[in-house]
Amino acid sequence: MSSVSTAPHRQIRIFRRRAQLRISRRTLFQYPDFRLSIIGQTTSQIADALISLVFAQVLLFANEGGPTPRLLIQTVIAAAFPLILAGPLAGYVADKYERRQILVTGQGIRSLIMFAAFFSAYIDSQVSLYVLFGLSMCVTRVLYTARAASVRHLVRQHELVAADSVMLMASMVAGSIGAASGALLYRYIGFAAFFAGAILHFVAAYVFDSIRAWLGGGSEVEKVTWPVALQQLGMAKTRFAIASTSAHRFLLGLSFSAVALLLDQQTSIGASGYAATLGASGVGAFLGTVTSERTNEKVPRRTVAIAAFALSGCAVILAASITSVYLCCAAVLAMAFCFQNLRVCSDATVQANAMKGSCGRVFAAYDMAYNLSFLLGLVSGLAASSTASSHVVLVASASAYIAGAVIFSCMRRTEEVKVQVTEVVEAQPAPVQRKTIFSARNVA
C-alpha cells in the first residue's frame, strides 16, 4: 500500500459560487449574551480611551505635539510594551481560567488601578504613574484576548465575521467617545478624571458578570498542551491568515511612516504629517470594518487577501507618482480599508479553526504577529526614510504589495489531501469468522 499526496486545485474565484447566508449585524443583537458582551466591551473601552488620554496628559506625551519622527517612536514604544510583556501571558490566561471570570476580575483590577493612579497623581509620584500605566495596558491586553477568544461561544460559526466587525466598530466608536470625554474631563477636573474611568470599569465588570453563556476557558475545556497549541499555527488556514495579515500590516506600517514624513515636508499642510496620516488611517479602518461582513459574504477569503495586496499596491504607486497631500492621505485610507477587510476575515478564520481549549493562545499569537509587524514596519519606514527618500520607500512598498498578491495567490490555504492507493495482489480468500463481521450500518 502506498500513499500519494495530491495538492488541491487552487482556482482563484473573484466571487463565491454560492453566496453565504446573509447575516445582519442587527440580528446578532437579538442574542442577549452577545448584546451584554458588546455593552460591556464598549463601556470598558470608553474608560480605556479616557484614562489613556489622562495618562498621556499628566505623564507620557504632555501637551505638545512634537515632530512626526518623535511621535512615531512614541507610538512604537507605547504599543510594543504591552504586546511583548502581556501578549504571551494573555493567551495562557485566556485558556487557563474561565473567560467570563477573567473579564469580571480584570475590570475590577483596572478600576483599582485607576484609584491608585489618582492618588499617585495627587502626590506627584512619577514612578508610580509609569508602573500603573504599564500595568493597566498589560491588563487591557489580557482582557482583549479573552474577549476575542469568547466570540465563538456567543454566535454561530458563520456569524463570526459579522460579530467581529460589530466588535471592532464598537471599539472605534468607544475610542472616539472616550478620547473626547477624557479631554473635557481633564480640562475641567484634571487628574480627578481617573475616578470616571474607575466607575466605568466597575460598570463593565457588572455587565460581564450578567452574561450567562459559557465563554470557554477553565477546567471544563479540553486540556491542550503548549506544543499542541503552537502546532495549530502551522495549519493551512491559520498559517495563511497569520502570514497574509502580518505581511500586509508590515507594509502598511512602512508606508505609514513614509507618507507621514512626506506630508511633513509639504508646506501647504496645516497639521503635522503624523496627524493627517493617522486621521486617514482611522477613516479607512472604520470603512473597512463596515464593509467586511458584506465582503466576506460575496468574496472568497483567498481573493480578499489577494485584492488587499493588489489594491494597496496600486494606491501606493499613485501616491509615489503624484506627490499630493490629498492623494497621499487617500492612499493611506485605501491601505487601511483593505487591511481591515482582510483582518476581520482573518480574525474569524483563526477563531473558527482553533482547537477547543487553545483559542486564547492561538489568537494571542496571531494578534502579536500582525501588531508587532506593524510596529516593525513603522521603525523600518523611519530608518529607510532617513537614508533614502520617502519616494523610494513608497516605491519599494508598492513593489512588495504586488509581490505579496502573487505569493498569496499561490500559497496553499487548505490542508494537503492524501489518497491511499492499495496494491492488488492475488491471494486465497481468508476464511470468514463471525466475530469480525460488521453490518454495513455500523461501518458507516
Short mmCIF file of C-alpha atoms in Angstrom, two decimals:
data_model
loop_
_atom_site.label_atom_id
_atom_site.label_comp_id
_atom_site.label_asym_id
_atom_site.label_seq_id
_atom_site.Cartn_x
_atom_site.Cartn_y
_atom_site.Cartn_z
CA MET A 1 0.00 0.00 0.00
CA SER A 2 1.40 3.40 -0.95
CA SER A 3 0.39 6.96 -0.09
CA VAL A 4 0.08 9.53 -2.85
CA SER A 5 -0.05 13.22 -1.90
CA THR A 6 -2.08 15.46 -4.16
CA ALA A 7 -2.36 19.20 -3.66
CA PRO A 8 -5.86 20.55 -4.12
CA HIS A 9 -6.53 22.51 -7.27
CA ARG A 10 -6.25 26.24 -6.45
CA GLN A 11 -8.78 28.05 -8.53
CA ILE A 12 -9.00 31.74 -7.69
CA ARG A 13 -12.57 32.96 -7.87
CA ILE A 14 -13.50 36.62 -7.67
CA PHE A 15 -16.92 35.89 -6.20
CA ARG A 16 -18.28 32.92 -4.31
CA ARG A 17 -20.23 30.41 -6.36
CA ARG A 18 -22.88 30.34 -3.69
CA ALA A 19 -23.34 33.39 -1.52
CA GLN A 20 -23.04 32.70 2.18
CA LEU A 21 -26.03 33.09 4.45
CA ARG A 22 -26.74 36.79 4.86
CA ILE A 23 -26.13 37.87 8.44
CA SER A 24 -27.41 41.24 9.56
CA ARG A 25 -25.41 42.82 12.36
CA ARG A 26 -28.71 43.92 13.88
CA THR A 27 -29.75 40.27 14.10
CA LEU A 28 -26.81 39.47 16.36
CA PHE A 29 -28.14 41.86 18.99
CA GLN A 30 -31.10 39.52 19.43
CA TYR A 31 -28.71 37.25 21.35
CA PRO A 32 -28.86 38.56 24.95
CA ASP A 33 -25.35 37.45 25.89
CA PHE A 34 -23.80 38.93 22.74
CA ARG A 35 -25.63 42.17 23.45
CA LEU A 36 -24.27 42.23 27.01
CA SER A 37 -20.77 41.46 25.73
CA ILE A 38 -20.87 44.46 23.36
CA ILE A 39 -22.22 46.76 26.09
CA GLY A 40 -19.50 45.62 28.48
CA GLN A 41 -16.80 45.98 25.84
CA THR A 42 -17.97 49.47 24.83
CA THR A 43 -18.11 50.66 28.44
CA SER A 44 -14.66 49.24 29.14
CA GLN A 45 -13.10 50.77 26.03
CA ILE A 46 -14.61 54.19 26.68
CA ALA A 47 -12.85 54.01 30.04
CA ASP A 48 -9.65 52.80 28.33
CA ALA A 49 -9.57 55.73 25.92
CA LEU A 50 -10.50 58.20 28.65
CA ILE A 51 -7.77 57.18 31.06
CA SER A 52 -5.19 56.74 28.29
CA LEU A 53 -5.66 60.37 27.35
CA VAL A 54 -5.43 61.44 31.00
CA PHE A 55 -2.26 59.39 31.45
CA ALA A 56 -0.85 60.99 28.31
CA GLN A 57 -1.64 64.48 29.57
CA VAL A 58 -0.19 64.06 33.04
CA LEU A 59 2.70 61.77 32.21
CA LEU A 60 3.61 60.40 28.81
CA PHE A 61 3.33 62.80 25.93
CA ALA A 62 2.48 66.06 27.74
CA ASN A 63 0.57 68.70 25.82
CA GLU A 64 2.77 69.43 22.84
CA GLY A 65 2.50 67.52 19.60
CA GLY A 66 6.15 67.40 18.65
CA PRO A 67 7.81 66.40 15.40
CA THR A 68 6.49 63.44 13.44
CA PRO A 69 9.54 61.14 13.95
CA ARG A 70 9.28 61.51 17.71
CA LEU A 71 5.54 60.82 17.66
CA LEU A 72 6.13 57.68 15.60
CA ILE A 73 8.75 56.43 18.06
CA GLN A 74 6.40 57.16 20.98
CA THR A 75 3.68 55.17 19.23
CA VAL A 76 6.02 52.19 18.79
CA ILE A 77 7.17 52.24 22.42
CA ALA A 78 3.67 52.65 23.86
CA ALA A 79 2.25 49.82 21.72
CA ALA A 80 5.18 47.39 21.93
CA PHE A 81 5.37 47.41 25.72
CA PRO A 82 2.09 45.57 26.47
CA LEU A 83 2.41 43.35 23.39
CA ILE A 84 5.79 41.97 24.38
CA LEU A 85 5.13 41.69 28.12
CA ALA A 86 1.48 40.65 28.21
CA GLY A 87 0.94 39.09 24.76
CA PRO A 88 2.07 35.52 25.58
CA LEU A 89 0.60 35.74 29.09
CA ALA A 90 -2.76 36.86 27.70
CA GLY A 91 -3.19 33.69 25.64
CA TYR A 92 -2.26 31.46 28.56
CA VAL A 93 -4.62 33.20 30.97
CA ALA A 94 -7.49 33.15 28.45
CA ASP A 95 -7.22 29.34 28.20
CA LYS A 96 -6.28 28.57 31.79
CA TYR A 97 -9.15 30.36 33.55
CA GLU A 98 -12.83 30.77 32.80
CA ARG A 99 -13.09 33.74 30.45
CA ARG A 100 -16.17 35.31 31.97
CA GLN A 101 -14.39 35.42 35.31
CA ILE A 102 -11.31 36.88 33.62
CA LEU A 103 -13.42 39.71 32.19
CA VAL A 104 -15.11 40.45 35.52
CA THR A 105 -11.94 40.28 37.60
CA GLY A 106 -9.89 42.19 35.02
CA GLN A 107 -12.35 45.09 35.01
CA GLY A 108 -12.23 45.18 38.79
CA ILE A 109 -8.43 45.26 38.75
CA ARG A 110 -8.43 48.10 36.21
CA SER A 111 -10.82 50.06 38.41
CA LEU A 112 -8.48 49.69 41.39
CA ILE A 113 -5.56 50.78 39.20
CA MET A 114 -7.46 53.98 38.39
CA PHE A 115 -7.95 54.78 42.06
CA ALA A 116 -4.24 54.16 42.65
CA ALA A 117 -3.39 56.40 39.69
CA PHE A 118 -5.43 59.23 41.18
CA PHE A 119 -3.54 59.08 44.47
CA SER A 120 -0.20 58.76 42.65
CA ALA A 121 -1.00 61.86 40.62
CA TYR A 122 -2.13 63.63 43.80
CA ILE A 123 1.25 63.04 45.48
CA ASP A 124 3.04 63.61 42.14
CA SER A 125 4.75 60.20 42.08
CA GLN A 126 6.04 59.81 38.52
CA VAL A 127 7.46 56.34 39.11
CA SER A 128 4.14 55.02 40.42
CA LEU A 129 2.28 56.52 37.49
CA TYR A 130 4.60 54.84 34.99
CA VAL A 131 4.17 51.48 36.74
CA LEU A 132 0.39 51.84 36.90
CA PHE A 133 0.22 52.91 33.26
CA GLY A 134 2.21 49.86 32.15
CA LEU A 135 0.18 47.53 34.36
CA SER A 136 -3.07 48.99 33.02
CA MET A 137 -2.00 48.39 29.41
CA CYS A 138 -0.98 44.81 30.18
CA VAL A 139 -4.33 44.03 31.82
CA THR A 140 -6.06 45.56 28.79
CA ARG A 141 -4.17 43.13 26.56
CA VAL A 142 -5.34 40.15 28.61
CA LEU A 143 -8.95 41.37 28.51
CA TYR A 144 -8.83 41.90 24.74
CA THR A 145 -7.57 38.34 24.15
CA ALA A 146 -10.22 36.90 26.46
CA ARG A 147 -12.98 38.80 24.62
CA ALA A 148 -11.70 37.76 21.20
CA ALA A 149 -11.49 34.10 22.23
CA SER A 150 -15.02 34.25 23.66
CA VAL A 151 -16.76 35.38 20.48
CA ARG A 152 -17.22 31.89 19.03
CA HIS A 153 -19.20 30.91 22.14
CA LEU A 154 -21.66 33.77 21.65
CA VAL A 155 -22.51 33.37 17.95
CA ARG A 156 -22.60 30.60 15.37
CA GLN A 157 -19.56 29.93 13.20
CA HIS A 158 -20.99 31.54 10.05
CA GLU A 159 -21.73 34.68 12.10
CA LEU A 160 -18.13 35.21 13.27
CA VAL A 161 -17.22 37.79 10.63
CA ALA A 162 -20.32 39.86 11.38
CA ALA A 163 -19.67 39.57 15.13
CA ASP A 164 -16.02 40.60 14.79
CA SER A 165 -16.97 43.60 12.66
CA VAL A 166 -19.53 44.68 15.28
CA MET A 167 -16.89 44.42 18.00
CA LEU A 168 -14.39 46.47 16.00
CA MET A 169 -16.95 49.16 15.16
CA ALA A 170 -17.93 49.34 18.83
CA SER A 171 -14.24 49.67 19.70
CA MET A 172 -13.73 52.58 17.31
CA VAL A 173 -16.84 54.43 18.48
CA ALA A 174 -15.89 53.84 22.11
CA GLY A 175 -12.37 55.14 21.46
CA SER A 176 -13.70 58.37 19.99
CA ILE A 177 -16.19 58.90 22.82
CA GLY A 178 -13.59 58.08 25.46
CA ALA A 179 -10.95 60.39 23.99
CA ALA A 180 -13.40 63.31 23.73
CA SER A 181 -14.70 62.67 27.26
CA GLY A 182 -11.18 62.42 28.62
CA ALA A 183 -10.16 65.72 27.05
CA LEU A 184 -13.20 67.50 28.52
CA LEU A 185 -12.86 65.95 31.96
CA TYR A 186 -9.15 66.68 32.18
CA ARG A 187 -9.77 70.27 31.20
CA TYR A 188 -12.29 70.85 33.99
CA ILE A 189 -11.33 68.45 36.81
CA GLY A 190 -7.73 67.48 35.97
CA PHE A 191 -6.42 64.08 37.03
CA ALA A 192 -9.62 63.51 39.05
CA ALA A 193 -10.87 62.14 35.69
CA PHE A 194 -9.29 58.86 36.83
CA PHE A 195 -12.39 58.44 39.02
CA ALA A 196 -14.62 58.44 35.94
CA GLY A 197 -12.53 55.63 34.42
CA ALA A 198 -12.74 53.64 37.66
CA ILE A 199 -16.54 53.92 37.72
CA LEU A 200 -16.86 52.84 34.09
CA HIS A 201 -14.69 49.78 34.70
CA PHE A 202 -16.88 48.78 37.65
CA VAL A 203 -19.96 49.11 35.41
CA ALA A 204 -18.27 46.95 32.74
CA ALA A 205 -17.48 44.30 35.37
CA TYR A 206 -21.15 44.18 36.38
CA VAL A 207 -22.27 43.83 32.74
CA PHE A 208 -19.82 40.99 32.02
CA ASP A 209 -20.95 39.25 35.22
CA SER A 210 -24.52 39.28 33.83
CA ILE A 211 -23.54 37.06 30.87
CA ARG A 212 -24.91 33.56 31.34
CA ALA A 213 -23.33 31.82 28.34
CA TRP A 214 -20.18 29.80 28.90
CA LEU A 215 -17.33 31.74 27.25
CA GLY A 216 -14.70 28.99 27.33
CA GLY A 217 -11.53 28.59 29.31
CA GLY A 218 -11.07 27.00 32.71
CA SER A 219 -11.17 23.39 33.80
CA GLU A 220 -14.19 22.49 31.65
CA VAL A 221 -12.29 22.73 28.34
CA GLU A 222 -10.19 20.05 26.77
CA LYS A 223 -6.60 20.28 28.02
CA VAL A 224 -4.29 21.30 25.21
CA THR A 225 -0.55 21.48 25.84
CA TRP A 226 1.64 24.30 24.55
CA PRO A 227 3.24 22.19 21.79
CA VAL A 228 -0.20 21.17 20.51
CA ALA A 229 -1.45 24.77 20.68
CA LEU A 230 1.59 26.08 18.80
CA GLN A 231 1.29 23.28 16.24
CA GLN A 232 -2.05 24.74 15.19
CA LEU A 233 -0.26 27.84 13.93
CA GLY A 234 1.03 25.63 11.11
CA MET A 235 -2.44 24.59 9.94
CA ALA A 236 -3.04 25.78 6.40
CA LYS A 237 -5.90 28.22 7.01
CA THR A 238 -4.40 29.63 10.21
CA ARG A 239 -0.96 29.92 8.62
CA PHE A 240 -2.42 31.72 5.61
CA ALA A 241 -4.35 34.13 7.86
CA ILE A 242 -1.30 34.96 10.00
CA ALA A 243 1.10 35.32 7.07
CA SER A 244 -1.18 37.48 4.92
CA THR A 245 -2.35 39.74 7.74
CA SER A 246 1.16 40.22 9.18
CA ALA A 247 2.73 40.92 5.78
CA HIS A 248 0.08 43.49 4.87
CA ARG A 249 0.35 45.10 8.31
CA PHE A 250 4.15 45.40 7.98
CA LEU A 251 3.85 47.11 4.61
CA LEU A 252 1.12 49.37 5.98
CA GLY A 253 3.45 50.47 8.78
CA LEU A 254 6.28 51.03 6.29
CA SER A 255 4.07 53.14 4.04
CA PHE A 256 2.53 54.96 7.01
CA SER A 257 5.95 56.23 8.15
CA ALA A 258 6.97 57.26 4.64
CA VAL A 259 3.72 59.14 3.98
CA ALA A 260 3.80 60.87 7.38
CA LEU A 261 7.34 62.11 6.78
CA LEU A 262 6.49 63.08 3.21
CA LEU A 263 3.49 65.12 4.36
CA ASP A 264 5.65 66.87 6.94
CA GLN A 265 7.69 68.27 4.08
CA GLN A 266 4.61 69.78 2.41
CA THR A 267 4.38 73.44 3.31
CA SER A 268 0.69 73.64 2.43
CA ILE A 269 -0.46 71.28 5.17
CA GLY A 270 -1.52 72.85 8.41
CA ALA A 271 -1.44 69.83 10.72
CA SER A 272 1.54 67.57 11.19
CA GLY A 273 2.09 64.71 8.79
CA TYR A 274 1.53 62.26 11.63
CA ALA A 275 -1.90 63.69 12.48
CA ALA A 276 -3.04 63.76 8.85
CA THR A 277 -1.86 60.21 8.20
CA LEU A 278 -3.37 58.93 11.43
CA GLY A 279 -6.72 60.50 10.57
CA ALA A 280 -6.77 58.97 7.09
CA SER A 281 -5.86 55.58 8.53
CA GLY A 282 -8.66 55.79 11.09
CA VAL A 283 -11.28 56.62 8.47
CA GLY A 284 -10.10 53.79 6.22
CA ALA A 285 -10.14 51.29 9.10
CA PHE A 286 -13.69 52.25 10.06
CA LEU A 287 -14.97 51.96 6.48
CA GLY A 288 -13.20 48.61 6.10
CA THR A 289 -14.85 47.33 9.26
CA VAL A 290 -18.29 48.39 8.00
CA THR A 291 -17.86 46.59 4.65
CA SER A 292 -16.06 43.49 5.93
CA GLU A 293 -19.16 41.38 6.53
CA ARG A 294 -20.57 42.02 3.05
CA THR A 295 -17.14 41.43 1.52
CA ASN A 296 -16.84 38.05 3.23
CA GLU A 297 -20.35 37.14 2.07
CA LYS A 298 -19.54 37.74 -1.60
CA VAL A 299 -15.78 37.17 -1.95
CA PRO A 300 -13.69 34.08 -1.02
CA ARG A 301 -11.10 34.75 1.67
CA ARG A 302 -8.12 33.96 -0.57
CA THR A 303 -9.40 36.54 -3.05
CA VAL A 304 -9.84 39.05 -0.20
CA ALA A 305 -6.15 38.67 0.64
CA ILE A 306 -5.01 38.97 -2.98
CA ALA A 307 -7.20 42.03 -3.58
CA ALA A 308 -5.99 43.67 -0.36
CA PHE A 309 -2.37 43.47 -1.53
CA ALA A 310 -3.06 44.38 -5.16
CA LEU A 311 -5.28 47.39 -4.41
CA SER A 312 -2.91 48.66 -1.72
CA GLY A 313 0.00 48.39 -4.15
CA CYS A 314 -1.87 50.42 -6.77
CA ALA A 315 -2.74 53.08 -4.19
CA VAL A 316 0.89 53.42 -3.08
CA ILE A 317 2.09 53.65 -6.69
CA LEU A 318 -0.26 56.59 -7.28
CA ALA A 319 0.88 58.32 -4.09
CA ALA A 320 4.55 57.89 -5.05
CA SER A 321 3.95 59.07 -8.61
CA ILE A 322 1.87 62.14 -7.82
CA THR A 323 3.04 63.74 -4.59
CA SER A 324 -0.16 65.35 -3.40
CA VAL A 325 -1.35 65.77 0.16
CA TYR A 326 -4.83 64.56 -0.68
CA LEU A 327 -3.60 61.64 -2.79
CA CYS A 328 -1.19 60.50 -0.08
CA CYS A 329 -3.98 60.59 2.52
CA ALA A 330 -6.25 58.72 0.09
CA ALA A 331 -3.56 56.06 -0.34
CA VAL A 332 -3.28 55.56 3.42
CA LEU A 333 -7.08 55.39 3.65
CA ALA A 334 -7.17 52.74 0.90
CA MET A 335 -4.45 50.65 2.56
CA ALA A 336 -6.19 50.80 5.94
CA PHE A 337 -9.51 49.94 4.26
CA CYS A 338 -8.02 46.87 2.56
CA PHE A 339 -6.22 45.74 5.71
CA GLN A 340 -9.33 45.99 7.86
CA ASN A 341 -11.34 43.81 5.46
CA LEU A 342 -8.51 41.29 5.50
CA ARG A 343 -8.10 41.47 9.27
CA VAL A 344 -11.78 40.85 10.11
CA CYS A 345 -11.86 37.80 7.83
CA SER A 346 -8.58 36.55 9.33
CA ASP A 347 -9.88 37.04 12.88
CA ALA A 348 -12.87 34.82 12.08
CA THR A 349 -10.63 32.20 10.42
CA VAL A 350 -8.35 31.93 13.46
CA GLN A 351 -11.27 31.82 15.90
CA ALA A 352 -13.15 29.18 13.91
CA ASN A 353 -10.19 26.83 13.35
CA ALA A 354 -8.57 26.93 16.79
CA MET A 355 -8.85 23.66 18.71
CA LYS A 356 -11.11 23.66 21.74
CA GLY A 357 -9.13 24.75 24.77
CA SER A 358 -6.46 26.66 22.82
CA CYS A 359 -8.24 29.58 21.14
CA GLY A 360 -6.73 32.06 23.59
CA ARG A 361 -3.12 31.08 22.84
CA VAL A 362 -3.65 30.74 19.09
CA PHE A 363 -5.43 34.09 18.81
CA ALA A 364 -2.84 35.78 21.03
CA ALA A 365 -0.02 34.53 18.76
CA TYR A 366 -1.88 35.78 15.68
CA ASP A 367 -2.60 39.14 17.32
CA MET A 368 1.04 39.59 18.38
CA ALA A 369 2.27 38.67 14.91
CA TYR A 370 0.39 41.32 12.95
CA ASN A 371 0.68 44.05 15.59
CA LEU A 372 4.44 43.60 16.01
CA SER A 373 4.71 43.54 12.22
CA PHE A 374 3.09 46.98 12.09
CA LEU A 375 5.48 48.37 14.70
CA LEU A 376 8.43 46.87 12.84
CA GLY A 377 7.10 48.48 9.67
CA LEU A 378 6.94 51.88 11.37
CA VAL A 379 10.54 51.60 12.57
CA SER A 380 11.71 50.32 9.18
CA GLY A 381 9.97 53.20 7.44
CA LEU A 382 11.65 55.73 9.73
CA ALA A 383 15.07 54.15 9.24
CA ALA A 384 14.70 53.81 5.47
CA SER A 385 13.39 57.36 5.05
CA SER A 386 16.42 58.73 6.89
CA THR A 387 18.84 57.09 4.44
CA ALA A 388 16.73 57.27 1.28
CA SER A 389 13.87 59.49 0.17
CA SER A 390 10.29 58.74 1.15
CA HIS A 391 9.50 58.26 -2.56
CA VAL A 392 11.97 55.37 -2.74
CA VAL A 393 10.41 53.76 0.34
CA LEU A 394 6.93 54.06 -1.18
CA VAL A 395 8.06 52.53 -4.46
CA ALA A 396 9.63 49.62 -2.56
CA SER A 397 6.44 49.20 -0.53
CA ALA A 398 4.28 49.18 -3.68
CA SER A 399 6.51 46.54 -5.26
CA ALA A 400 6.28 44.41 -2.13
CA TYR A 401 2.48 44.71 -2.13
CA ILE A 402 2.26 43.47 -5.73
CA ALA A 403 4.68 40.64 -4.94
CA GLY A 404 2.52 39.74 -1.93
CA ALA A 405 -0.55 39.46 -4.16
CA VAL A 406 1.32 36.96 -6.36
CA ILE A 407 2.70 34.98 -3.41
CA PHE A 408 -0.65 34.57 -1.65
CA SER A 409 -2.36 33.61 -4.88
CA CYS A 410 -0.01 30.59 -4.95
CA MET A 411 0.08 29.81 -1.22
CA ARG A 412 -1.97 26.80 -0.14
CA ARG A 413 -4.90 27.61 2.14
CA THR A 414 -6.31 24.08 2.54
CA GLU A 415 -4.69 21.00 4.02
CA GLU A 416 -2.88 18.65 1.68
CA VAL A 417 -5.03 15.71 0.61
CA LYS A 418 -3.54 12.23 0.88
CA VAL A 419 -5.03 9.49 -1.27
CA GLN A 420 -4.46 5.90 -0.22
CA VAL A 421 -3.69 3.55 -3.13
CA THR A 422 -3.87 -0.17 -2.35
CA GLU A 423 -1.87 -2.63 -4.42
CA VAL A 424 -3.97 -5.56 -5.59
CA VAL A 425 -2.35 -8.96 -5.05
CA GLU A 426 -3.72 -12.39 -5.70
CA ALA A 427 -4.40 -14.34 -2.57
CA GLN A 428 -6.71 -17.01 -1.31
CA PRO A 429 -9.77 -15.60 0.41
CA ALA A 430 -9.46 -15.73 4.14
CA PRO A 431 -12.00 -17.84 6.00
CA VAL A 432 -14.92 -15.85 7.25
CA GLN A 433 -15.09 -15.52 11.02
CA ARG A 434 -18.34 -14.48 12.60
CA LYS A 435 -16.60 -12.33 15.21
CA THR A 436 -15.19 -9.97 12.54
CA ILE A 437 -18.38 -9.45 10.56
CA PHE A 438 -19.93 -5.96 10.96
CA SER A 439 -23.09 -4.69 9.46
CA ALA A 440 -22.89 -2.00 6.81
CA ARG A 441 -24.70 0.33 9.15
CA ASN A 442 -22.00 0.02 11.83
CA VAL A 443 -19.17 0.51 9.33
CA ALA A 444 -20.69 3.73 8.01
#
